[in-house]
Amino acid sequence: MTRPVRTRIAPSPTGAPHVGTAYMALFNLAFAQKNQGKMVLRIEDTDQERSTEESEDAILQSLQWLGIKWDEGPDRGGDFGPYRQSERKDIHSEHVQLLLDQGNAYPCFCTAERLNEVRAKQMQAKETPRYDGHCLSLSREEAQRKMDAGEKYVVRLKIPSEGQCTFNDELRGEVTIDWKQIDHQVLQKSDGFPTYHLANVVDDHLMEISHVIRGEEWISSTPKHILLYEYFKWDPPVFAHLPLLRNPDKSKLSKRKNPTGINYYRDAGYLPEAMSNYLGMMGYTLPDQREIFSIDELSESFDISRMSLGGPIFDLAKLKWLNGRYLREKLTGEEVVKRLLEWKLNPEFLEKILPHALQRLENFSDFIPLAGFLFDEHPTLHFSSLIGKIEPSDASKLLKVCEWELEKINSWDRDNIAQVFQNIAEKEEKKLKEILPLFFQAISGSNVSLPIFDSMNILGVDLVRIRLRRALELLASEGAGLSKKGLKSLEKQYRIQYGDRIN
Ligand code: GLU
């Protein structure tokens, strides 16, 4: 008997909603709809430190904005809940215990120092860094004694020491990976929380997921998942790994090169239906080669075997062209007006701007020259106005550092933005008013506009990031950019001076 089709989308709520998530969701939905199945939305918040409620809300909202609908999820319930992994910790622990009892998983007491040493040695020997199996040799009694003594431990998956794992990928056929390449994966962390691998497999099984359609970056993890299905004596689902979206230079789509946040496209004025249509064209062509289609139309004729394996290029110019076609061919004039009003020409948005503009207004005609940049996807920049009195090479450095620092903001608001600039001025030993004109220009393309921090707050992180990037590109095109070497040394210096990570 064939199982009912159930697909799932399993985002981790650790940042802004990503177009890659929407792309995966779209094909999971199309496959489920085509096969009279259901799509589940499961929140994978096993990374307690990085998961936030805001991110979860934003992901749900942005998928809804795109018209992607799921049948079960944390917001709408269903028969297989809870749909948030943090609420399933006990279920995961029970399953870890089962593996421990079987001897298919084992506690590992190695310290971070020891693991680092092992890793360093393996890297030196040009081997793939992986756990060396040290704690496998502990007897049950010894392990129990250590646990009773309160020693910290993680639980690892036992991986066959030789041989290969072969599994079927719906798009690629047989995939074979040597067990030697697979690490003894941590299944449960020392705080008792499961890792992605354990929780993902257990939940896919308990939620009766029949088809796991996900990104190709998970192919190398699939052997661990298959092994878990084997240890639990469960039937594995069908796996299909879709190619990842790419930048025009073929590198993996990244916010360094392209806007990757779904909200960027909403805020820059793209239509959700054009956006989901465009994502549907990524790696897939309808049998009749039609370029304009709705999600339902995609679902009706969806055939997963038609997915192409070459990494689809996410090309902003093509998306823009498609969006233009939607405006002209799919919407009436009346509808366009309605959409424009919903977008930014509405009281809510204008009220955000007005308090900052009022001081500078004498009549309404002043409003557009002042605030137009808040409605513009790319304000025009001019090299000489952009750098102003700053040394061109310093301008690039400041913009780059600002880009990194803004990434660290957890909650995007005026005060946090202002704090970033205070900090940069301090660290660079400059006055705020010396560095701000550069950012004023980069953000608004003008010297006379609205207060910069409020403007950035209103624009949102996605639009701001692209403006900084554009300014950097302009400097580079004028020979004032950062060379590869320059960027490397800036990164190094930045880490020392500003501390913390670069996203
Ligand atoms: N939580 C994983 C992610 O964020 C899901 C991967 C999967 O679909 O198995 O990508």
XYZ file of C-alpha atoms and ligand atoms in Angstrom:
513
model
C 0.000 0.000 0.000
C 1.437 3.396 -0.876
C 1.547 5.895 1.945
C -0.380 9.115 1.724
C 1.908 11.889 0.541
C 3.067 14.166 3.323
C 5.854 16.649 2.742
C 7.336 19.139 5.118
C 9.220 22.351 5.304
C 11.390 22.591 8.387
C 12.885 26.062 8.814
C 15.164 26.955 11.691
C 14.061 30.291 13.152
C 17.532 31.761 13.414
C 17.384 34.829 11.226
C 15.502 36.697 8.551
C 13.236 34.599 6.297
C 15.379 33.403 3.408
C 14.346 33.032 -0.241
C 15.873 29.530 -0.140
C 13.276 28.531 2.450
C 10.484 29.823 0.227
C 11.939 27.977 -2.768
C 11.977 24.672 -0.853
C 8.516 25.325 0.563
C 7.133 25.999 -2.896
C 8.266 22.662 -4.331
C 7.195 20.763 -1.227
C 3.787 22.354 -1.609
C 3.606 21.673 -5.337
C 4.502 18.032 -4.787
C 1.988 17.597 -1.969
C -0.806 19.294 -3.915
C -0.100 17.343 -7.066
C -0.396 14.097 -5.093
C -3.438 15.063 -3.015
C -1.140 15.145 -0.026
C -0.438 17.526 2.818
C 2.419 19.841 3.635
C 3.573 20.284 7.219
C 5.444 23.287 8.535
C 7.710 22.299 11.402
C 9.853 24.748 13.301
C 13.310 23.326 13.955
C 14.407 25.379 16.924
C 16.874 22.938 18.435
C 19.527 25.645 18.419
C 18.248 27.328 21.538
C 20.796 30.121 21.468
C 20.078 31.309 17.964
C 16.347 30.600 17.643
C 13.952 33.462 18.262
C 10.219 33.924 18.284
C 10.545 36.994 16.045
C 12.308 34.942 13.435
C 9.622 32.247 13.599
C 6.867 34.860 13.181
C 8.717 36.514 10.327
C 9.200 33.207 8.515
C 5.532 32.303 8.813
C 4.434 35.755 7.700
C 6.734 35.902 4.717
C 5.678 32.478 3.471
C 2.063 33.540 3.840
C 2.838 36.740 1.943
C 4.124 34.600 -0.918
C 0.903 32.597 -0.952
C 2.507 29.413 0.356
C 0.001 27.523 2.471
C 0.676 24.611 4.788
C -1.864 22.170 6.184
C -0.359 21.646 9.614
C 1.971 23.780 11.647
C 2.564 25.561 14.954
C 0.092 28.282 14.002
C -2.730 26.004 12.919
C -2.185 22.742 14.747
C -2.869 19.318 13.276
C -2.901 15.679 14.348
C 0.871 15.290 14.587
C 1.810 18.204 16.861
C 3.461 19.862 18.571
C 5.062 21.333 15.463
C 7.833 23.170 17.267
C 10.796 20.950 18.115
C 11.517 22.704 21.401
C 8.146 21.346 22.573
C 9.126 17.799 21.659
C 12.228 17.490 23.808
C 10.867 14.560 25.841
C 10.023 12.626 22.700
C 13.544 13.204 21.418
C 15.132 12.176 24.730
C 13.152 8.925 24.774
C 14.497 8.104 21.354
C 18.063 8.925 22.342
C 17.637 6.577 25.315
C 16.410 3.847 22.999
C 19.559 4.141 20.905
C 21.724 4.123 24.042
C 19.959 0.988 25.296
C 20.496 -0.724 21.954
C 24.160 0.264 21.977
C 23.720 2.177 18.728
C 24.592 5.436 20.412
C 27.096 6.124 23.167
C 27.919 8.837 25.666
C 31.040 10.859 24.912
C 32.841 12.704 27.689
C 35.604 14.268 25.607
C 36.425 17.843 26.459
C 36.466 20.639 23.916
C 40.261 20.810 24.268
C 40.680 17.143 23.408
C 38.338 17.459 20.417
C 40.282 20.490 19.184
C 43.552 18.618 19.456
C 42.209 15.638 17.522
C 40.856 17.954 14.889
C 44.077 19.879 14.530
C 46.056 16.651 14.103
C 43.646 15.354 11.476
C 43.776 18.630 9.580
C 47.560 18.497 9.670
C 47.451 14.981 8.251
C 45.015 16.292 5.593
C 42.288 13.961 6.865
C 38.605 14.872 7.121
C 38.162 16.104 10.685
C 35.894 13.739 12.585
C 35.498 12.267 16.019
C 38.085 9.543 16.618
C 35.792 7.200 18.518
C 37.705 7.629 21.782
C 34.692 7.120 24.103
C 33.469 4.082 22.170
C 35.901 2.018 24.179
C 34.318 2.946 27.513
C 32.408 0.095 29.101
C 28.815 0.709 30.105
C 29.848 0.631 33.766
C 32.610 3.160 33.292
C 30.296 5.450 31.344
C 27.631 5.114 34.032
C 30.180 5.918 36.751
C 31.177 9.100 34.918
C 27.549 10.114 34.443
C 26.785 9.481 38.111
C 29.769 11.619 39.035
C 28.118 14.443 37.093
C 30.609 14.572 34.218
C 29.287 16.423 31.197
C 28.640 14.321 28.133
C 27.042 14.322 24.721
C 25.457 11.331 23.001
C 26.973 10.257 19.697
C 25.693 8.045 16.908
C 27.631 4.871 16.268
C 28.728 4.802 12.629
C 29.932 1.628 10.899
C 33.707 1.710 10.728
C 33.808 0.488 7.157
C 31.693 -0.040 4.093
C 29.384 2.346 2.333
C 25.916 3.735 2.601
C 23.882 3.649 -0.567
C 20.546 5.372 -0.784
C 18.203 6.436 -3.487
C 17.703 10.085 -4.276
C 14.587 10.701 -6.337
C 16.461 13.131 -8.582
C 19.940 11.646 -8.689
C 19.336 7.905 -8.438
C 21.736 5.912 -6.287
C 24.061 7.908 -4.082
C 26.921 6.112 -2.352
C 28.971 7.579 0.473
C 31.746 5.843 2.422
C 31.014 5.466 6.111
C 34.584 6.604 6.678
C 33.512 10.075 5.601
C 30.731 10.226 8.148
C 31.318 11.613 11.599
C 30.031 10.053 14.808
C 27.331 12.668 14.923
C 26.295 14.231 18.209
C 22.615 13.378 18.668
C 22.089 15.008 22.027
C 24.031 17.946 23.413
C 25.255 18.188 26.988
C 22.256 20.388 27.856
C 19.940 17.524 26.932
C 18.724 19.157 23.728
C 18.745 17.041 20.590
C 20.691 18.087 17.522
C 19.082 18.637 14.146
C 19.852 15.114 12.929
C 18.096 13.251 15.714
C 15.123 15.575 15.996
C 14.663 15.790 12.252
C 14.533 12.018 11.730
C 12.350 11.304 14.753
C 9.905 14.032 13.829
C 9.789 13.140 10.153
C 8.885 9.610 11.168
C 6.328 10.532 13.825
C 4.762 13.119 11.544
C 4.512 10.413 8.870
C 6.468 12.400 6.313
C 6.549 10.353 3.126
C 8.845 12.590 1.033
C 11.750 14.630 2.298
C 12.334 17.306 -0.325
C 15.175 19.542 0.790
C 18.359 21.270 -0.295
C 21.326 19.373 -1.653
C 23.496 20.569 1.235
C 21.878 17.757 3.242
C 23.006 14.920 0.953
C 26.107 14.274 3.019
C 23.958 14.015 6.175
C 21.529 11.548 4.645
C 23.608 8.435 5.539
C 23.317 9.385 9.226
C 19.585 9.765 8.791
C 19.267 6.447 6.947
C 21.238 4.785 9.735
C 18.896 6.223 12.341
C 15.888 4.861 10.426
C 17.624 1.491 10.404
C 18.421 1.538 14.123
C 14.818 2.495 14.928
C 13.542 -0.132 12.458
C 11.496 2.454 10.591
C 10.896 2.771 6.851
C 12.796 5.797 5.566
C 10.947 8.385 3.499
C 11.724 9.086 -0.146
C 14.562 11.616 -0.389
C 14.862 14.280 -3.056
C 17.606 16.867 -2.777
C 16.993 19.993 -4.803
C 19.821 22.083 -6.218
C 20.596 25.213 -4.252
C 19.919 28.678 -5.583
C 23.032 30.387 -6.937
C 24.319 33.917 -7.379
C 24.936 34.967 -10.992
C 28.616 34.007 -10.487
C 27.396 30.465 -9.635
C 28.420 30.669 -5.972
C 25.793 29.605 -3.429
C 23.180 32.344 -3.049
C 24.401 34.565 -0.260
C 23.444 37.869 1.199
C 26.952 39.090 0.456
C 26.062 39.131 -3.233
C 22.284 39.202 -3.536
C 19.377 40.172 -1.355
C 18.370 36.865 0.222
C 15.697 38.053 2.639
C 12.119 37.565 1.457
C 11.279 40.861 3.129
C 13.725 42.667 0.889
C 11.522 41.830 -2.085
C 8.355 42.804 -0.267
C 9.863 46.125 0.856
C 11.454 46.881 -2.508
C 8.012 46.568 -4.095
C 7.877 43.177 -5.780
C 4.585 41.363 -6.095
C 4.344 38.151 -4.072
C 2.837 36.258 -6.986
C 5.695 37.321 -9.280
C 8.170 36.299 -6.638
C 6.681 32.824 -6.110
C 6.380 32.444 -9.892
C 10.052 33.324 -10.202
C 11.043 30.846 -7.488
C 8.982 28.234 -9.328
C 11.106 28.841 -12.424
C 14.239 28.021 -10.457
C 15.261 24.610 -11.667
C 11.842 23.810 -13.075
C 10.129 24.321 -16.401
C 6.453 23.657 -16.909
C 5.774 21.000 -19.563
C 4.334 23.665 -21.889
C 7.279 26.034 -21.199
C 4.937 28.720 -19.858
C 6.784 31.428 -17.952
C 3.880 32.988 -16.127
C 2.124 30.642 -13.740
C 0.505 30.637 -10.310
C 1.340 28.282 -7.460
C -1.791 26.257 -8.223
C -0.827 26.003 -11.882
C 2.652 24.864 -10.898
C 1.132 22.228 -8.602
C -1.286 20.939 -11.238
C 1.424 19.975 -13.658
C 4.228 19.374 -11.188
C 6.509 16.469 -11.931
C 9.516 16.293 -9.650
C 11.529 14.320 -12.161
C 11.550 17.439 -14.359
C 13.604 19.351 -11.785
C 16.957 20.154 -13.265
C 20.063 19.490 -11.210
C 22.123 22.451 -12.389
C 22.150 25.155 -9.711
C 19.471 27.664 -10.723
C 20.721 31.240 -10.942
C 18.729 33.726 -8.938
C 18.903 36.724 -11.206
C 17.411 39.959 -9.927
C 17.123 41.441 -13.408
C 15.004 38.496 -14.551
C 12.808 38.742 -11.459
C 12.318 42.432 -12.101
C 11.377 41.745 -15.691
C 8.849 39.121 -14.583
C 7.435 41.473 -11.980
C 6.947 44.089 -14.691
C 5.045 41.570 -16.781
C 2.750 40.848 -13.830
C 2.044 44.546 -13.391
C 1.183 44.961 -17.049
C -0.382 41.630 -17.957
C -1.943 40.225 -14.821
C -3.275 43.208 -12.881
C -5.807 45.828 -13.862
C -4.954 49.498 -13.361
C -7.265 49.515 -10.391
C -5.481 46.540 -8.860
C -2.083 48.141 -9.367
C -3.283 51.211 -7.496
C -4.582 49.030 -4.692
C -1.285 47.158 -4.451
C 0.704 50.398 -4.464
C -1.377 51.682 -1.601
C -0.908 48.453 0.309
C 2.826 48.569 -0.327
C 4.035 51.903 1.017
C 1.536 54.546 -0.009
C -0.549 53.935 3.061
C -1.146 55.967 6.222
C 0.826 53.557 8.381
C 4.003 53.942 6.365
C 3.572 57.669 5.836
C 3.073 58.137 9.557
C 6.412 56.493 10.196
C 8.081 59.083 7.978
C 6.123 62.185 8.802
C 7.512 63.005 12.258
C 10.987 63.122 10.734
C 9.963 65.052 7.642
C 7.638 67.619 9.180
C 10.360 69.998 10.344
C 11.664 70.210 6.815
C 8.328 70.562 4.983
C 6.883 73.819 3.746
C 4.423 72.341 1.357
C 3.619 68.866 0.126
C 5.866 69.189 -2.902
C 8.813 69.052 -0.529
C 7.836 65.582 0.597
C 8.899 63.490 -2.390
C 12.369 65.044 -2.830
C 12.931 64.541 0.892
C 11.504 61.079 1.415
C 11.622 59.577 -2.085
C 14.625 57.417 -1.204
C 12.460 55.443 1.211
C 10.418 54.266 -1.786
C 13.350 53.707 -4.092
C 14.990 50.323 -4.577
C 18.326 51.864 -5.532
C 18.868 55.598 -5.037
C 21.397 56.945 -7.540
C 24.841 57.482 -6.047
C 27.644 59.712 -7.289
C 31.226 58.951 -6.433
C 32.361 62.423 -5.388
C 29.285 63.149 -3.265
C 29.512 59.700 -1.728
C 33.037 60.048 -0.431
C 32.713 63.745 0.388
C 35.649 64.656 2.588
C 36.628 61.106 3.444
C 39.640 59.374 1.937
C 38.245 56.977 -0.694
C 39.990 53.946 0.810
C 38.676 54.852 4.268
C 35.185 55.093 2.804
C 35.295 51.461 1.682
C 36.579 50.328 5.046
C 33.924 52.228 6.946
C 31.133 50.889 4.758
C 32.370 47.320 5.157
C 32.764 47.598 8.913
C 29.308 49.113 9.125
C 27.895 46.218 7.117
C 29.421 43.723 9.561
C 28.367 45.663 12.622
C 24.763 46.049 11.454
C 24.573 42.270 11.018
C 25.109 41.905 14.730
C 21.937 43.807 15.610
C 19.388 41.416 17.033
C 16.512 43.787 17.163
C 16.423 46.350 14.369
C 15.465 49.663 15.936
C 16.684 53.242 15.937
C 18.622 53.020 19.192
C 20.501 49.897 18.223
C 21.339 51.417 14.848
C 22.566 54.628 16.499
C 24.654 52.534 18.874
C 26.412 50.859 15.954
C 27.521 54.215 14.561
C 28.624 55.557 17.961
C 30.684 52.432 18.337
C 32.242 52.727 14.882
C 33.141 56.390 15.486
C 34.726 55.483 18.800
C 36.670 52.545 17.488
C 37.866 54.467 14.442
C 38.711 57.457 16.632
C 36.627 59.785 14.530
C 33.774 62.129 15.299
C 30.320 60.878 14.458
C 29.759 63.896 12.239
C 32.874 63.053 10.261
C 31.675 59.591 9.303
C 27.926 60.127 8.976
C 27.834 62.031 5.644
C 29.179 58.944 3.878
C 26.309 56.843 5.217
C 23.819 59.587 4.574
C 24.801 59.470 0.932
C 24.935 55.698 0.728
C 21.447 55.363 2.198
C 19.632 58.300 0.626
C 21.799 59.361 -2.320
C 21.576 62.910 -1.054
C 22.915 65.322 1.526
C 19.544 66.723 2.410
C 17.186 64.057 3.533
C 15.720 62.659 6.698
C 17.601 61.730 9.878
C 19.818 58.811 9.020
C 19.120 56.426 11.906
C 15.368 56.838 11.577
C 15.625 56.383 7.833
C 17.584 53.175 8.250
C 15.084 51.977 10.791
C 12.196 52.646 8.409
C 13.976 51.028 5.459
C 14.752 47.828 7.343
C 17.927 45.799 7.434
C 17.525 44.180 4.012
C 17.261 47.419 2.042
C 20.018 49.042 4.095
C 22.413 46.171 3.465
C 21.962 46.472 -0.293
C 22.571 50.206 -0.216
C 25.843 49.772 1.619
C 26.776 47.098 -0.895
C 25.937 49.392 -3.820
C 28.042 52.141 -2.339
C 30.925 49.690 -1.988
C 30.479 48.620 -5.597
C 30.579 52.216 -6.757
C 33.801 52.826 -4.832
C 35.301 49.672 -6.333
C 34.349 50.745 -9.841
C 36.203 53.998 -9.217
C 39.304 52.156 -8.048
C 38.667 52.860 -4.362
C 37.462 49.412 -3.408
C 39.004 46.818 -1.159
C 41.321 44.341 -2.817
C 41.014 40.687 -1.796
C 44.075 41.103 0.353
C 42.808 44.397 1.739
C 39.537 42.777 2.689
C 41.310 39.899 4.422
C 43.462 42.203 6.494
C 40.469 44.416 7.276
C 38.586 41.352 8.470
C 41.449 40.390 10.732
C 41.815 43.875 12.115
C 38.054 44.116 12.548
C 37.876 40.945 14.604
C 40.557 42.250 16.924
C 39.138 45.743 17.173
C 35.420 45.000 17.297
C 35.455 41.444 18.568
C 32.849 38.819 17.875
C 31.852 37.151 14.671
C 31.429 38.310 11.112
C 28.188 36.945 9.758
N 16.095 22.836 9.748
C 16.760 22.493 8.535
C 17.061 23.774 7.782
O 16.915 24.815 8.315
C 15.877 21.595 7.722
C 16.638 20.711 6.790
C 15.742 19.596 6.261
O 14.828 19.926 5.503
O 15.963 18.443 6.625
O 17.480 23.799 6.675
